Coordinates of C-alpha atoms in Angstrom, one line a residue:
M38 CA -41.7 0.3 14.8
K39 CA -37.6 0.7 15.5
L40 CA -35.2 3.4 14.9
T41 CA -31.8 2.6 13.8
F42 CA -28.7 5.5 14.9
I43 CA -25.9 5.7 11.8
G44 CA -24.7 8.9 12.1
A45 CA -23.7 11.9 14.6
T46 CA -23.1 9.0 17.3
H47 CA -20.1 9.7 19.7
E48 CA -19.1 12.2 16.9
V49 CA -20.3 15.8 16.4
T50 CA -21.0 15.6 12.4
G51 CA -22.8 13.2 10.0
S52 CA -26.6 13.4 11.7
C53 CA -28.4 10.3 10.7
F54 CA -31.4 8.3 11.8
L55 CA -33.9 5.5 10.4
L56 CA -37.0 5.5 11.4
E57 CA -39.1 2.5 10.2
A58 CA -42.5 2.2 11.0
C59 CA -46.1 2.0 9.3
R60 CA -44.6 0.1 6.4
K61 CA -42.4 3.3 5.4
R62 CA -38.7 3.9 6.1
V63 CA -37.9 7.6 7.1
L64 CA -34.4 9.5 7.6
V65 CA -34.2 12.0 9.8
D66 CA -31.1 14.0 8.3
C67 CA -28.8 12.9 6.1
G68 CA -25.3 14.7 6.8
M69 CA -21.9 14.9 5.8
E70 CA -19.0 13.6 8.4
Q71 CA -16.7 16.6 8.6
G72 CA -13.4 16.6 10.5
P73 CA -11.8 13.3 12.3
D74 CA -14.0 10.8 13.6
L75 CA -13.0 8.0 16.4
Y76 CA -15.5 5.3 15.2
E77 CA -17.2 3.5 12.1
N78 CA -20.4 4.3 10.8
I79 CA -22.5 1.6 9.4
E80 CA -24.1 2.3 5.9
I81 CA -27.7 3.3 5.4
P82 CA -29.4 -0.5 6.1
V83 CA -31.7 0.2 3.2
K84 CA -31.2 0.8 -0.6
P85 CA -31.8 4.8 -1.0
G86 CA -34.5 4.1 -3.5
D87 CA -36.6 2.4 -0.9
I88 CA -36.4 5.1 1.4
D89 CA -39.9 6.9 1.5
M90 CA -39.0 10.3 2.8
V91 CA -36.3 12.6 5.0
L92 CA -37.1 14.9 7.6
L93 CA -34.6 17.8 7.8
T94 CA -33.8 19.2 11.4
H95 CA -31.8 22.3 9.6
A96 CA -29.6 23.2 6.4
H97 CA -26.2 22.8 8.0
I98 CA -24.0 20.2 5.7
D99 CA -23.2 17.9 8.4
H100 CA -27.2 17.3 8.8
S101 CA -28.0 17.9 5.0
G102 CA -24.8 17.6 3.1
E103 CA -25.6 13.9 1.7
L104 CA -29.0 14.3 0.3
P105 CA -27.5 14.9 -3.2
L106 CA -25.7 11.4 -2.6
L107 CA -28.9 10.0 -1.7
F108 CA -30.7 11.0 -4.5
K109 CA -27.7 10.0 -7.0
N110 CA -27.9 6.6 -5.7
G111 CA -31.6 6.1 -6.1
F112 CA -33.6 8.2 -3.7
R113 CA -36.8 9.6 -5.2
G114 CA -38.9 10.0 -2.1
Q115 CA -40.1 13.6 -0.3
I116 CA -38.0 15.8 2.0
F117 CA -39.6 17.7 4.8
A118 CA -38.0 20.8 5.8
T119 CA -39.0 24.5 7.0
N120 CA -39.2 27.1 4.4
S121 CA -36.3 28.9 5.5
T122 CA -34.4 25.1 5.6
S123 CA -35.6 24.4 1.9
D124 CA -34.2 28.2 1.1
L125 CA -31.0 27.8 2.4
C126 CA -30.2 24.2 1.0
D127 CA -31.1 25.6 -2.3
I128 CA -27.6 27.5 -2.0
M129 CA -25.9 25.2 0.3
L130 CA -26.2 22.0 -1.3
R131 CA -25.5 23.4 -4.6
D132 CA -22.3 25.1 -3.1
S133 CA -21.5 21.7 -1.9
A134 CA -21.6 20.1 -5.2
H135 CA -19.4 22.4 -6.7
I136 CA -17.1 21.8 -3.9
Q137 CA -17.1 18.1 -4.8
M138 CA -16.8 18.8 -8.2
F139 CA -13.6 21.0 -7.9
E140 CA -11.8 18.8 -5.1
A141 CA -12.3 16.0 -7.8
E142 CA -11.1 17.7 -10.6
W143 CA -8.0 19.1 -8.6
K144 CA -7.1 15.6 -7.4
N145 CA -7.6 14.2 -11.1
R146 CA -4.9 16.9 -12.3
K147 CA -2.3 15.6 -9.6
G148 CA -3.4 11.9 -10.1
K149 CA -2.8 12.5 -14.0
R150 CA 0.6 13.4 -13.5
A151 CA 1.5 10.5 -10.9
G152 CA 0.0 8.1 -13.3
K153 CA -3.4 7.2 -11.0
D154 CA -6.9 6.3 -12.0
M155 CA -9.4 9.3 -12.3
I156 CA -12.1 9.5 -9.4
Q157 CA -15.4 10.8 -9.7
P158 CA -16.8 13.5 -7.4
L159 CA -19.0 12.4 -4.3
Y160 CA -21.7 13.9 -6.3
D161 CA -22.2 16.6 -8.5
L162 CA -24.7 19.6 -9.6
D163 CA -27.4 17.5 -11.5
D164 CA -27.7 15.4 -8.0
A165 CA -28.1 18.5 -5.9
V166 CA -30.8 19.8 -8.3
G167 CA -32.3 16.4 -8.1
A168 CA -32.2 16.3 -4.2
L169 CA -33.6 19.9 -4.2
A170 CA -36.7 19.3 -6.3
C171 CA -37.6 16.3 -3.4
F172 CA -38.5 19.3 -0.8
V173 CA -41.4 19.9 0.8
R174 CA -41.8 23.0 2.5
C175 CA -43.7 22.9 6.0
P176 CA -44.4 25.8 8.5
Y177 CA -43.3 25.8 11.7
E178 CA -46.2 24.2 14.3
K179 CA -48.4 22.8 12.0
E180 CA -49.2 18.6 12.4
I181 CA -48.8 17.3 9.0
R182 CA -49.7 13.7 8.2
I183 CA -46.9 12.1 6.2
A184 CA -48.1 8.9 5.9
E185 CA -50.8 6.6 7.4
G186 CA -50.3 6.5 11.1
I187 CA -47.2 9.0 11.2
R188 CA -47.5 12.8 12.1
I189 CA -44.9 15.3 12.2
R190 CA -44.4 19.1 13.5
F191 CA -41.6 21.5 13.4
I192 CA -40.6 23.4 16.3
D193 CA -38.1 26.3 16.3
A194 CA -34.7 25.2 17.6
G195 CA -33.1 28.6 17.6
H196 CA -29.9 27.4 16.2
L197 CA -29.8 28.8 12.6
L198 CA -32.9 30.3 10.7
G199 CA -35.5 27.5 9.9
S200 CA -33.9 25.4 12.6
S201 CA -36.1 22.7 14.2
S202 CA -36.7 20.1 16.3
I203 CA -39.0 17.6 14.9
E204 CA -42.0 15.8 16.8
V205 CA -43.3 12.6 15.4
W206 CA -46.3 10.6 16.3
I207 CA -46.2 7.4 15.2
C208 CA -49.7 5.1 15.4
E209 CA -48.7 1.2 14.7
N210 CA -50.8 -2.0 15.8
G211 CA -52.7 -0.3 18.5
V212 CA -49.7 1.2 19.9
E213 CA -49.1 5.4 19.7
K214 CA -45.4 6.6 20.5
K215 CA -43.9 10.1 20.3
I216 CA -40.2 10.7 19.5
V217 CA -39.0 13.9 19.4
F218 CA -36.0 14.8 17.4
S219 CA -33.8 17.8 18.8
G220 CA -31.8 18.9 16.3
D221 CA -29.5 21.3 17.2
I222 CA -30.6 23.7 19.9
G223 CA -29.9 26.8 19.6
N224 CA -28.6 29.8 22.4
V225 CA -30.6 32.0 24.0
N226 CA -30.5 36.3 22.7
Q227 CA -28.6 35.5 19.7
P228 CA -29.3 38.3 17.3
L229 CA -31.9 37.9 14.5
I230 CA -32.8 34.1 15.4
K231 CA -35.6 33.4 17.7
D232 CA -34.7 31.8 21.0
P233 CA -35.4 28.0 21.1
Q234 CA -38.9 26.3 22.1
Y235 CA -39.4 24.0 24.5
L236 CA -41.5 20.9 24.4
K237 CA -43.4 19.2 27.1
E238 CA -44.1 15.6 26.4
A239 CA -42.4 12.7 24.7
D240 CA -42.1 9.0 24.7
Y241 CA -38.3 9.2 23.6
V242 CA -35.8 11.9 22.6
V243 CA -32.7 11.8 20.7
M244 CA -31.0 14.8 21.6
E245 CA -27.8 16.6 20.9
S246 CA -25.0 17.3 23.4
T247 CA -22.4 19.4 21.0
Y248 CA -21.5 21.5 24.4
G249 CA -22.7 19.0 26.4
D250 CA -19.5 19.0 29.0
R251 CA -19.0 23.3 29.0
S252 CA -20.7 26.4 29.5
H253 CA -20.0 29.6 27.2
E254 CA -17.9 32.6 28.3
T255 CA -19.5 35.4 29.5
P256 CA -21.3 37.5 26.6
V257 CA -19.6 41.0 25.9
D258 CA -21.4 44.0 24.8
Y259 CA -21.0 42.8 21.3
T260 CA -21.9 46.1 19.8
A261 CA -19.5 48.5 22.0
A262 CA -16.8 45.8 21.7
L263 CA -16.7 45.4 17.9
A264 CA -16.9 49.3 17.5
G265 CA -13.7 49.5 19.4
V266 CA -11.8 46.9 17.4
I267 CA -13.0 48.8 14.2
Q268 CA -12.3 52.4 15.7
R269 CA -8.5 51.4 16.7
T270 CA -7.9 49.7 13.8
F271 CA -9.6 52.9 11.2
D272 CA -7.4 55.1 13.5
R273 CA -4.5 53.3 12.5
G274 CA -5.2 53.2 8.6
G275 CA -5.9 49.3 8.5
N276 CA -8.6 47.1 7.7
V277 CA -10.8 44.9 9.9
V278 CA -10.6 41.4 8.3
V279 CA -13.2 39.0 9.7
P280 CA -13.0 35.3 9.0
S281 CA -16.7 34.6 9.0
F282 CA -18.9 31.5 8.3
A283 CA -21.1 32.5 5.3
V284 CA -24.5 31.3 6.6
G285 CA -25.6 32.8 10.4
R286 CA -22.5 34.3 11.5
T287 CA -21.8 36.5 8.5
Q288 CA -25.5 37.9 9.3
E289 CA -25.0 37.9 12.8
M290 CA -22.1 40.7 12.4
L291 CA -24.3 42.9 9.4
Y292 CA -27.0 43.0 12.6
F293 CA -24.1 44.3 14.9
I294 CA -22.5 46.6 12.3
R295 CA -25.7 48.3 11.3
K296 CA -25.9 49.1 15.2
I297 CA -22.8 50.6 15.3
K298 CA -23.6 53.0 12.2
E299 CA -26.9 53.7 13.4
E300 CA -25.4 54.8 16.7
N301 CA -22.8 56.5 15.4
L302 CA -20.4 54.7 17.6
I303 CA -17.2 55.0 15.2
T304 CA -15.8 58.6 14.9
G305 CA -13.7 60.0 12.0
H306 CA -14.6 57.5 9.4
D307 CA -18.1 58.3 8.4
N308 CA -19.9 55.9 6.0
F309 CA -17.1 53.2 6.4
E310 CA -17.4 50.4 3.8
V311 CA -18.3 46.9 4.8
W312 CA -17.3 44.4 2.4
V313 CA -19.0 40.6 2.0
D314 CA -16.9 38.8 0.1
S315 CA -18.3 35.4 -0.2
P316 CA -20.8 34.4 -2.9
L317 CA -22.6 31.8 -0.6
A318 CA -22.8 34.5 2.3
I319 CA -23.9 37.0 -0.2
E320 CA -26.8 34.5 -1.3
A321 CA -27.7 33.8 2.4
T322 CA -27.9 37.0 3.3
H323 CA -30.6 37.8 0.6
I324 CA -32.5 34.5 1.9
F325 CA -32.3 36.1 5.4
R326 CA -33.8 39.3 4.2
E327 CA -36.6 37.2 2.4
Q328 CA -37.6 35.1 5.5
W329 CA -38.1 37.6 8.0
N330 CA -40.9 36.0 9.4
D331 CA -38.9 33.8 11.1
F332 CA -36.7 36.5 12.7
D333 CA -37.2 37.0 16.8
E334 CA -39.0 40.1 18.1
E335 CA -36.2 42.4 18.3
A336 CA -35.3 42.2 14.5
M337 CA -39.1 41.9 13.7
E338 CA -39.8 45.3 15.3
L339 CA -37.0 47.2 13.1
I340 CA -38.8 45.6 10.1
Q341 CA -42.0 47.1 11.1
R342 CA -40.2 50.6 11.3
G343 CA -38.9 50.0 7.8
I344 CA -35.7 49.2 8.8
N345 CA -33.4 46.4 7.3
P346 CA -31.9 44.5 10.3
I347 CA -28.8 43.7 8.2
G348 CA -28.6 46.4 5.8
F349 CA -27.1 49.7 5.8
T350 CA -25.3 52.8 3.6
G351 CA -22.0 51.2 2.9
L352 CA -22.5 47.9 2.6
K353 CA -20.7 46.1 -0.2
T354 CA -20.6 42.9 -2.1
S355 CA -18.1 41.0 -4.0
V356 CA -19.0 38.2 -6.2
T357 CA -16.4 37.8 -8.6
S358 CA -12.9 37.2 -8.2
A359 CA -12.0 40.3 -9.8
D360 CA -14.1 42.0 -7.3
S361 CA -12.5 40.3 -4.5
R362 CA -8.9 41.2 -5.8
A363 CA -10.4 44.8 -5.9
I364 CA -10.9 45.4 -1.9
N365 CA -7.3 45.0 -1.4
E366 CA -6.3 47.5 -4.0
N367 CA -8.0 50.3 -2.2
L368 CA -6.3 51.2 0.8
T369 CA -9.2 53.3 2.6
P370 CA -9.8 51.3 5.8
K371 CA -12.9 49.0 5.9
V372 CA -14.4 45.8 7.2
I373 CA -14.1 42.7 5.2
L374 CA -16.1 39.7 6.2
S375 CA -15.1 36.9 4.1
A376 CA -15.2 32.7 4.3
S377 CA -14.2 30.6 5.7
G378 CA -14.7 31.0 9.3
M379 CA -11.7 28.8 10.3
C380 CA -9.3 30.4 7.4
D381 CA -8.5 27.0 6.4
A382 CA -10.2 27.7 2.5
G383 CA -11.6 30.2 0.5
R384 CA -11.5 33.8 -0.2
I385 CA -10.2 34.7 3.5
K386 CA -6.8 33.3 2.6
H387 CA -6.3 36.1 0.1
H388 CA -7.6 38.9 2.5
L389 CA -4.9 37.5 5.3
K390 CA -2.1 37.4 2.5
H391 CA -2.8 41.1 2.1
N392 CA -3.4 42.2 5.9
L393 CA -1.3 40.2 8.3
W394 CA 2.0 41.5 7.5
R395 CA 0.3 45.0 8.2
K396 CA 0.5 46.4 11.6
E397 CA -2.1 48.8 10.8
S398 CA -4.8 45.8 10.5
T399 CA -6.4 43.9 12.8
I400 CA -7.7 40.2 12.1
L401 CA -11.0 39.7 14.2
F402 CA -12.1 36.0 15.3
V403 CA -15.6 35.9 16.2
G404 CA -16.4 32.0 16.4
Y405 CA -14.7 29.0 17.3
Q406 CA -11.2 27.9 15.9
A407 CA -10.5 24.1 15.8
V408 CA -7.4 22.8 16.5
G409 CA -5.1 22.4 13.3
T410 CA -6.5 25.4 11.4
L411 CA -4.8 28.5 10.4
G412 CA -7.2 30.4 12.4
R413 CA -6.0 28.4 15.4
A414 CA -2.6 29.3 15.1
L415 CA -3.2 32.6 14.6
I416 CA -5.0 32.9 18.0
E417 CA -2.4 31.0 19.8
G418 CA 0.3 33.6 18.7
A419 CA 1.9 32.4 15.5
K420 CA 4.3 34.8 14.4
E421 CA 5.0 33.2 10.5
V422 CA 2.6 31.7 8.6
K423 CA 2.6 30.0 5.0
L424 CA 0.1 31.4 2.2
F425 CA 0.0 30.3 -1.2
G426 CA 3.8 28.9 -0.7
E427 CA 4.7 32.1 0.8
E428 CA 5.9 33.1 4.3
I429 CA 3.8 35.6 5.5
S430 CA 4.9 37.4 8.9
V431 CA 2.2 38.3 11.4
Q432 CA 2.4 41.7 12.0
A433 CA -1.5 42.5 12.2
E434 CA -3.4 42.8 15.7
I435 CA -5.0 39.4 16.3
C436 CA -8.0 39.9 18.1
R437 CA -10.8 37.6 19.4
L438 CA -14.2 38.2 20.5
P439 CA -16.0 35.8 22.4
G440 CA -18.5 34.2 20.0
I441 CA -22.2 34.1 20.3
S442 CA -22.2 30.4 19.7
G443 CA -25.6 28.8 17.9
H444 CA -25.3 26.0 20.3
A445 CA -26.6 25.7 23.8
D446 CA -24.6 25.1 26.5
N447 CA -24.4 22.3 28.7
E448 CA -27.0 24.7 31.2
G449 CA -29.0 25.5 28.2
L450 CA -29.3 21.5 27.2
M451 CA -30.7 20.9 31.0
R452 CA -33.0 23.7 30.5
W453 CA -34.5 22.2 27.1
I454 CA -34.7 18.5 28.5
S455 CA -35.6 19.6 31.9
A456 CA -39.1 21.5 30.1
F457 CA -40.6 17.6 29.4
E458 CA -43.0 17.5 31.9
Q459 CA -43.0 13.9 32.2
K460 CA -40.2 11.8 31.8
P461 CA -39.7 10.4 28.9
S462 CA -38.9 6.6 28.7
K463 CA -35.3 7.0 27.3
V464 CA -33.1 10.1 26.2
F465 CA -30.6 9.0 23.6
V466 CA -27.7 11.2 23.5
V467 CA -26.1 12.1 20.2
H468 CA -24.3 14.6 18.1
G469 CA -21.3 15.2 20.5
E470 CA -17.7 14.2 20.7
D471 CA -17.0 10.7 22.1
T472 CA -16.5 11.9 26.0
V473 CA -19.0 14.5 25.8
C474 CA -21.8 12.4 25.2
E475 CA -20.8 10.2 27.6
V476 CA -20.6 13.6 30.4
F477 CA -23.9 14.4 29.3
R478 CA -25.3 11.3 29.5
D479 CA -24.2 11.0 32.9
R480 CA -25.6 14.1 34.0
L481 CA -28.9 13.5 32.8
R482 CA -29.1 10.1 34.7
N483 CA -27.4 11.6 38.2
E484 CA -29.2 14.9 38.1
L485 CA -32.8 14.4 36.4
K486 CA -32.9 10.8 37.1
L487 CA -33.6 10.0 33.5
D488 CA -32.7 6.9 31.4
A489 CA -30.0 8.4 29.2
F490 CA -28.2 6.4 26.7
A491 CA -25.4 7.3 24.1
P492 CA -25.6 4.9 21.2
F493 CA -22.9 3.7 19.0
S494 CA -23.6 3.6 15.1
G495 CA -25.7 0.3 14.4
T496 CA -27.7 0.7 17.3
V497 CA -31.2 -0.5 16.8
F498 CA -34.0 0.5 19.4
D499 CA -37.6 -1.4 19.5
L500 CA -39.9 1.9 20.1
E501 CA -43.0 -0.5 20.4
R502 CA -41.4 -2.8 22.8
D503 CA -39.2 -0.6 24.3
V504 CA -36.1 -2.6 24.2
F505 CA -32.6 -2.7 22.2
E506 CA -33.2 -5.1 19.6
V507 CA -29.4 -4.3 18.6
N508 CA -27.0 -2.6 21.2
A509 CA -23.8 -2.1 19.0
A510 CA -20.4 -2.0 20.2
P511 CA -17.6 0.9 19.0
V512 CA -16.0 -0.2 16.0
R513 CA -12.5 2.2 16.1
I514 CA -11.5 3.4 12.7
K515 CA -8.2 1.7 11.7
K516 CA -5.4 4.1 10.8
E517 CA -3.5 3.3 7.5
T518 CA -0.3 3.4 9.1
K519 CA 0.7 2.2 12.7
E520 CA 2.7 4.8 14.6
T521 CA 6.3 3.8 16.0
P522 CA 6.7 4.5 19.5
S523 CA 9.5 7.3 18.4
A524 CA 7.0 8.8 16.0
K525 CA 4.4 9.2 19.1
V526 CA 7.2 10.7 21.1
T527 CA 7.8 13.3 18.4
K528 CA 4.7 14.2 17.8
I529 CA 3.9 14.9 21.6
Y530 CA 7.6 16.5 21.7
A531 CA 6.0 19.0 18.5
K532 CA 3.2 20.0 20.7
L533 CA 5.3 20.7 23.7
L534 CA 7.0 23.4 21.3
A535 CA 3.9 24.5 20.1
A536 CA 2.7 25.1 23.7
G537 CA 6.0 27.3 24.2
Q538 CA 5.5 29.3 21.3
R539 CA 2.0 30.1 22.7
L540 CA 3.6 31.0 25.7
I541 CA 6.1 33.6 23.9
G542 CA 3.0 34.8 22.4
V543 CA 1.6 35.6 25.4
I544 CA 4.6 37.2 27.0
R545 CA 4.7 39.6 24.3
K546 CA 1.2 40.2 24.6
N547 CA 1.4 41.6 28.1
E548 CA 4.0 44.0 27.2
G549 CA 2.9 47.1 28.8
G550 CA 1.0 45.3 31.4
A551 CA 0.8 46.5 35.2
N552 CA 4.2 45.8 36.8
R553 CA 2.6 43.9 39.8
D554 CA 0.6 41.5 37.1
L555 CA 4.1 41.0 35.3
E556 CA 6.1 40.2 38.3
R557 CA 3.3 37.3 39.3
F558 CA 3.4 36.0 35.6
T559 CA 7.3 35.8 36.0
R560 CA 7.1 34.0 39.5
E561 CA 4.7 31.7 37.6
I562 CA 6.9 30.8 34.6
H563 CA 10.1 30.3 37.0
A564 CA 8.1 28.2 39.1
L565 CA 6.8 26.0 36.1
C566 CA 10.7 25.9 35.0
D567 CA 11.8 25.1 38.4
K568 CA 9.5 21.8 38.5
W569 CA 10.7 20.8 34.8
E570 CA 14.2 21.5 35.1
R571 CA 16.5 18.6 34.6

């Protein structure tokens, strides 16, 4: 009866844990690593063909994205997931396979010209379809015996349609233990999605810590704020372009726009069009409409009144590339929702090319923009960006509304773990950036007096004996090339220049501000210059 930590240890993505008990090998999540990592992850320590089953917390690719690879390498067991997670994976894993195939084809075209060997995609559509055939659909809140001595139950985690925390009961050698895998714990008061359910008892908890070191911004009246952006942009004759994640955030935006239309908050632009320009987002929206049983009370009340919470007059969808191009050929002001959410890929880049240079238009950000992405550069005041090899002047209004995060912040995480009526024997803190895991671990220790631990990949814990079998040390990822001191200095200086560019952007945004505020801002800048001037 042991638990091995594989992925999402001192990192946010790549969720994967191996549970071995009752002569069964069970994976909890099988996610893809996304973005930069500090530490090496161990390989799954058993052959894919020897894995009996997978328990899946939700459909996001960092939790589900390597299921097709698992199938490709021999897995033929069962994948237990909620109904909505199963439906979302049906589109998201197929989409991921297409991306893998496209990227391999693109690299091979470049490599062929350079005389390099051909590469194979990580997996293909057949692998995704094979993995999807393994899914077993499960309702919320029903105990399911998946093997002799092992029972599970899915509880709504409030993060995404179908997302769950998973309770696992194991009885072996006369010893029974209960393990709870939190999955991604959701924020409260999200549109459409229910608040996370709290659990009361467990021997062990494997808990995420994505926002374990910070609090969310104070929420705005989202409907009113969004209506204000749309109104002033349409009055100028421009488009509102919203980079939006295809699954989750797009459907939330449709929910708010439906309210805006219902309450007639936009004047002078009756029946304005809203375009969803992302095939994946369109398919996800269909699933949201079909799985309405998972909606919160407010959305359910609308449905009972015969109202589609994410549908309205003027909603248009774009499937083909030709449909997408036609959106910008029509100069009537409109809202355009398109992926990707951070502007680093997908159709959104075409809409930015057509709208960034227009003073009339607005680029509206409604979610987190990671460092190094095009979205982050625009928020920080970039005056010119390159798209498709062309320099584009940034003349559009760049606007940001505090996102309705799908993750609980540090206080939400503390509320979730505090709901356990008896202290678990141990809480394993995972799914957070390196220092965040440690910050949240220490908070659990100091404030709640919990025995909390932030494991590294390769750690093995004996659940029956309540001891570490292997307490793995971190193995840092080696860089391909060693940076010289001068190269490091150059990078740091580049960051300083970028900070200066951001300051210029902030100054320009304060044009027309109150004289008293501008004078104070000026004094602060001079004081900073006096401090650093040589």
